[in-house]
Amino acid sequence: MTKHEFLRRLEEALVNEVEPSVIRENLKYYEEYIGEEVKKGRTEEEVLEELGDPWAIARTISDMAETGSQEPRSPQHRADYEEERTESRGSSVQINTGRWGCILWLVIGILAVIAIGALIAGIISTLLPILLPILAIVVIVRIFAGRS
């Protein structure tokens, strides 16, 4: 199958399923994606084989349009989406969360540790003025009770 056949089949599968703007957006995306991959040195056939059946892609696009979901818009997110979709068909492609995904999780983890630390410090600072006098009274009572 050629790039033009792929795009034609994708368009045929999307007609009467989604809005024309969604069709245009996806046709443009896949045309650019295939072109970029070919520029990287891959053959058109390899890229199209990786993408899979245009009817399956169209079904995914249609389902997302029905549920109100949106396909990822940035090139990296779209690449991750395509890899995840390809992996779900049983291919050996791995999902690449990318550098920004790792950085995002790291930042979220650091913020969670800071929030938990602040919560613990707040609880201690609230209870300390109450617990210190009680602790002092208990110690004094034990000292005097031990002498009697």
PDB file of C-alpha atoms in Angstrom:
ATOM      1  CA  MET A   1       0.000   0.000   0.000  1.00  0.00           C
ATOM      2  CA  THR A   2       1.231   3.509  -0.774  1.00  0.00           C
ATOM      3  CA  LYS A   3       0.859   6.653   1.293  1.00  0.00           C
ATOM      4  CA  HIS A   4      -1.876   7.910  -1.036  1.00  0.00           C
ATOM      5  CA  GLU A   5      -3.818   4.639  -0.773  1.00  0.00           C
ATOM      6  CA  PHE A   6      -3.490   4.737   3.014  1.00  0.00           C
ATOM      7  CA  LEU A   7      -4.786   8.314   3.185  1.00  0.00           C
ATOM      8  CA  ARG A   8      -7.615   7.556   0.727  1.00  0.00           C
ATOM      9  CA  ARG A   9      -8.735   4.525   2.769  1.00  0.00           C
ATOM     10  CA  LEU A  10      -8.517   6.519   5.993  1.00  0.00           C
ATOM     11  CA  GLU A  11     -10.636   9.274   4.478  1.00  0.00           C
ATOM     12  CA  GLU A  12     -13.195   6.769   3.145  1.00  0.00           C
ATOM     13  CA  ALA A  13     -13.459   5.185   6.572  1.00  0.00           C
ATOM     14  CA  LEU A  14     -13.956   8.542   8.291  1.00  0.00           C
ATOM     15  CA  VAL A  15     -16.562   9.997   5.904  1.00  0.00           C
ATOM     16  CA  ASN A  16     -19.994  10.162   7.575  1.00  0.00           C
ATOM     17  CA  GLU A  17     -18.379   9.126  10.875  1.00  0.00           C
ATOM     18  CA  VAL A  18     -16.780  12.380  12.086  1.00  0.00           C
ATOM     19  CA  GLU A  19     -16.795  16.086  11.279  1.00  0.00           C
ATOM     20  CA  PRO A  20     -14.970  17.183   8.102  1.00  0.00           C
ATOM     21  CA  SER A  21     -12.545  19.229  10.212  1.00  0.00           C
ATOM     22  CA  VAL A  22     -11.547  16.073  12.113  1.00  0.00           C
ATOM     23  CA  ILE A  23     -11.001  14.267   8.813  1.00  0.00           C
ATOM     24  CA  ARG A  24      -8.818  17.100   7.471  1.00  0.00           C
ATOM     25  CA  GLU A  25      -6.826  17.304  10.695  1.00  0.00           C
ATOM     26  CA  ASN A  26      -6.109  13.579  10.769  1.00  0.00           C
ATOM     27  CA  LEU A  27      -5.305  13.307   7.059  1.00  0.00           C
ATOM     28  CA  LYS A  28      -2.873  16.197   7.435  1.00  0.00           C
ATOM     29  CA  TYR A  29      -1.321  14.621  10.514  1.00  0.00           C
ATOM     30  CA  TYR A  30      -0.795  11.206   8.917  1.00  0.00           C
ATOM     31  CA  GLU A  31       0.524  12.719   5.699  1.00  0.00           C
ATOM     32  CA  GLU A  32       3.059  14.766   7.682  1.00  0.00           C
ATOM     33  CA  TYR A  33       3.917  11.845   9.954  1.00  0.00           C
ATOM     34  CA  ILE A  34       4.623   9.495   7.056  1.00  0.00           C
ATOM     35  CA  GLY A  35       6.688  12.194   5.324  1.00  0.00           C
ATOM     36  CA  GLU A  36       8.742  12.854   8.457  1.00  0.00           C
ATOM     37  CA  GLU A  37       9.439   9.172   9.004  1.00  0.00           C
ATOM     38  CA  VAL A  38      10.530   8.748   5.373  1.00  0.00           C
ATOM     39  CA  LYS A  39      12.876  11.729   5.796  1.00  0.00           C
ATOM     40  CA  LYS A  40      14.403   9.913   8.783  1.00  0.00           C
ATOM     41  CA  GLY A  41      15.413   7.112   6.441  1.00  0.00           C
ATOM     42  CA  ARG A  42      12.574   4.651   6.835  1.00  0.00           C
ATOM     43  CA  THR A  43      10.725   3.314   3.846  1.00  0.00           C
ATOM     44  CA  GLU A  44       7.128   4.285   3.217  1.00  0.00           C
ATOM     45  CA  GLU A  45       6.205   0.613   3.437  1.00  0.00           C
ATOM     46  CA  GLU A  46       7.763   0.283   6.920  1.00  0.00           C
ATOM     47  CA  VAL A  47       5.914   3.334   8.194  1.00  0.00           C
ATOM     48  CA  LEU A  48       2.586   2.161   6.786  1.00  0.00           C
ATOM     49  CA  GLU A  49       3.107  -1.315   8.204  1.00  0.00           C
ATOM     50  CA  GLU A  50       3.744   0.196  11.636  1.00  0.00           C
ATOM     51  CA  LEU A  51       0.619   2.349  11.424  1.00  0.00           C
ATOM     52  CA  GLY A  52      -1.518  -0.627  10.515  1.00  0.00           C
ATOM     53  CA  ASP A  53      -4.939  -0.759   8.960  1.00  0.00           C
ATOM     54  CA  PRO A  54      -6.437   2.664   8.128  1.00  0.00           C
ATOM     55  CA  TRP A  55      -9.892   1.299   8.997  1.00  0.00           C
ATOM     56  CA  ALA A  56      -8.734   0.482  12.539  1.00  0.00           C
ATOM     57  CA  ILE A  57      -7.242   3.951  12.898  1.00  0.00           C
ATOM     58  CA  ALA A  58     -10.478   5.462  11.601  1.00  0.00           C
ATOM     59  CA  ARG A  59     -12.458   3.458  14.146  1.00  0.00           C
ATOM     60  CA  THR A  60     -10.271   4.778  16.950  1.00  0.00           C
ATOM     61  CA  ILE A  61     -10.674   8.350  15.696  1.00  0.00           C
ATOM     62  CA  SER A  62     -14.436   7.864  15.392  1.00  0.00           C
ATOM     63  CA  ASP A  63     -14.686   6.395  18.900  1.00  0.00           C
ATOM     64  CA  MET A  64     -12.720   9.300  20.328  1.00  0.00           C
ATOM     65  CA  ALA A  65     -14.981  11.773  18.544  1.00  0.00           C
ATOM     66  CA  GLU A  66     -18.094  10.027  19.918  1.00  0.00           C
ATOM     67  CA  THR A  67     -16.866  10.062  23.517  1.00  0.00           C
ATOM     68  CA  GLY A  68     -15.687  13.639  23.286  1.00  0.00           C
ATOM     69  CA  SER A  69     -12.065  12.638  23.786  1.00  0.00           C
ATOM     70  CA  GLN A  70      -9.434  14.389  21.816  1.00  0.00           C
ATOM     71  CA  GLU A  71      -6.462  12.862  20.169  1.00  0.00           C
ATOM     72  CA  PRO A  72      -3.154  14.181  21.483  1.00  0.00           C
ATOM     73  CA  ARG A  73      -2.260  17.351  19.628  1.00  0.00           C
ATOM     74  CA  SER A  74       1.506  17.734  19.967  1.00  0.00           C
ATOM     75  CA  PRO A  75       3.741  15.593  17.737  1.00  0.00           C
ATOM     76  CA  GLN A  76       5.315  13.819  20.730  1.00  0.00           C
ATOM     77  CA  HIS A  77       1.931  13.055  22.294  1.00  0.00           C
ATOM     78  CA  ARG A  78       0.604  11.844  18.938  1.00  0.00           C
ATOM     79  CA  ALA A  79       3.663   9.604  18.553  1.00  0.00           C
ATOM     80  CA  ASP A  80       3.066   8.196  22.045  1.00  0.00           C
ATOM     81  CA  TYR A  81      -0.605   7.686  21.171  1.00  0.00           C
ATOM     82  CA  GLU A  82       0.277   5.873  17.959  1.00  0.00           C
ATOM     83  CA  GLU A  83       2.820   3.672  19.739  1.00  0.00           C
ATOM     84  CA  GLU A  84       0.289   2.797  22.427  1.00  0.00           C
ATOM     85  CA  ARG A  85      -2.352   2.024  19.789  1.00  0.00           C
ATOM     86  CA  THR A  86       0.107  -0.108  17.835  1.00  0.00           C
ATOM     87  CA  GLU A  87       1.165  -1.942  21.009  1.00  0.00           C
ATOM     88  CA  SER A  88      -2.427  -2.749  21.863  1.00  0.00           C
ATOM     89  CA  ARG A  89      -2.684  -4.672  18.560  1.00  0.00           C
ATOM     90  CA  GLY A  90       0.079  -7.004  19.741  1.00  0.00           C
ATOM     91  CA  SER A  91       3.042  -5.337  18.089  1.00  0.00           C
ATOM     92  CA  SER A  92       6.375  -5.188  19.863  1.00  0.00           C
ATOM     93  CA  VAL A  93       6.466  -1.369  19.864  1.00  0.00           C
ATOM     94  CA  GLN A  94       7.042   0.069  23.334  1.00  0.00           C
ATOM     95  CA  ILE A  95       5.324   3.167  24.668  1.00  0.00           C
ATOM     96  CA  ASN A  96       7.808   6.000  24.915  1.00  0.00           C
ATOM     97  CA  THR A  97       6.745   8.408  27.618  1.00  0.00           C
ATOM     98  CA  GLY A  98       9.615  10.625  26.600  1.00  0.00           C
ATOM     99  CA  ARG A  99      11.833  12.900  28.565  1.00  0.00           C
ATOM    100  CA  TRP A 100       9.040  15.295  29.505  1.00  0.00           C
ATOM    101  CA  GLY A 101       6.943  12.484  30.937  1.00  0.00           C
ATOM    102  CA  CYS A 102       9.799  11.462  33.238  1.00  0.00           C
ATOM    103  CA  ILE A 103      10.425  15.049  34.286  1.00  0.00           C
ATOM    104  CA  LEU A 104       6.717  15.522  34.982  1.00  0.00           C
ATOM    105  CA  TRP A 105       6.588  12.435  37.233  1.00  0.00           C
ATOM    106  CA  LEU A 106       9.739  13.566  39.033  1.00  0.00           C
ATOM    107  CA  VAL A 107       8.251  17.014  39.717  1.00  0.00           C
ATOM    108  CA  ILE A 108       4.974  15.462  40.904  1.00  0.00           C
ATOM    109  CA  GLY A 109       6.913  13.157  43.246  1.00  0.00           C
ATOM    110  CA  ILE A 110       8.942  16.019  44.712  1.00  0.00           C
ATOM    111  CA  LEU A 111       5.802  18.110  45.231  1.00  0.00           C
ATOM    112  CA  ALA A 112       4.090  15.166  46.945  1.00  0.00           C
ATOM    113  CA  VAL A 113       7.030  14.730  49.357  1.00  0.00           C
ATOM    114  CA  ILE A 114       7.020  18.463  50.126  1.00  0.00           C
ATOM    115  CA  ALA A 115       3.245  18.435  50.708  1.00  0.00           C
ATOM    116  CA  ILE A 116       3.445  15.444  53.049  1.00  0.00           C
ATOM    117  CA  GLY A 117       6.340  17.052  54.946  1.00  0.00           C
ATOM    118  CA  ALA A 118       4.400  20.298  55.304  1.00  0.00           C
ATOM    119  CA  LEU A 119       1.361  18.392  56.557  1.00  0.00           C
ATOM    120  CA  ILE A 120       3.394  16.531  59.186  1.00  0.00           C
ATOM    121  CA  ALA A 121       5.148  19.747  60.277  1.00  0.00           C
ATOM    122  CA  GLY A 122       1.776  21.487  60.576  1.00  0.00           C
ATOM    123  CA  ILE A 123       0.352  18.725  62.739  1.00  0.00           C
ATOM    124  CA  ILE A 124       3.411  18.710  65.007  1.00  0.00           C
ATOM    125  CA  SER A 125       3.439  22.504  65.373  1.00  0.00           C
ATOM    126  CA  THR A 126      -0.257  22.436  66.268  1.00  0.00           C
ATOM    127  CA  LEU A 127       0.014  19.647  68.842  1.00  0.00           C
ATOM    128  CA  LEU A 128       3.367  20.598  70.393  1.00  0.00           C
ATOM    129  CA  PRO A 129       2.028  23.472  72.576  1.00  0.00           C
ATOM    130  CA  ILE A 130      -0.566  21.075  74.000  1.00  0.00           C
ATOM    131  CA  LEU A 131       1.589  17.967  74.385  1.00  0.00           C
ATOM    132  CA  LEU A 132       4.691  19.591  75.951  1.00  0.00           C
ATOM    133  CA  PRO A 133       2.907  20.838  79.112  1.00  0.00           C
ATOM    134  CA  ILE A 134       1.097  17.488  79.472  1.00  0.00           C
ATOM    135  CA  LEU A 135       4.401  15.634  79.080  1.00  0.00           C
ATOM    136  CA  ALA A 136       6.045  17.932  81.663  1.00  0.00           C
ATOM    137  CA  ILE A 137       3.212  17.307  84.150  1.00  0.00           C
ATOM    138  CA  VAL A 138       3.455  13.523  83.651  1.00  0.00           C
ATOM    139  CA  VAL A 139       7.231  13.599  84.237  1.00  0.00           C
ATOM    140  CA  ILE A 140       6.868  15.742  87.393  1.00  0.00           C
ATOM    141  CA  VAL A 141       4.111  13.477  88.771  1.00  0.00           C
ATOM    142  CA  ARG A 142       6.265  10.371  88.204  1.00  0.00           C
ATOM    143  CA  ILE A 143       9.252  11.999  89.885  1.00  0.00           C
ATOM    144  CA  PHE A 144       7.229  12.913  92.986  1.00  0.00           C
ATOM    145  CA  ALA A 145       5.322   9.608  92.964  1.00  0.00           C
ATOM    146  CA  GLY A 146       8.625   7.710  92.934  1.00  0.00           C
ATOM    147  CA  ARG A 147       9.871   9.545  96.078  1.00  0.00           C
ATOM    148  CA  SER A 148       6.865   8.739  98.203  1.00  0.00           C
TER     149      SER A 148
END
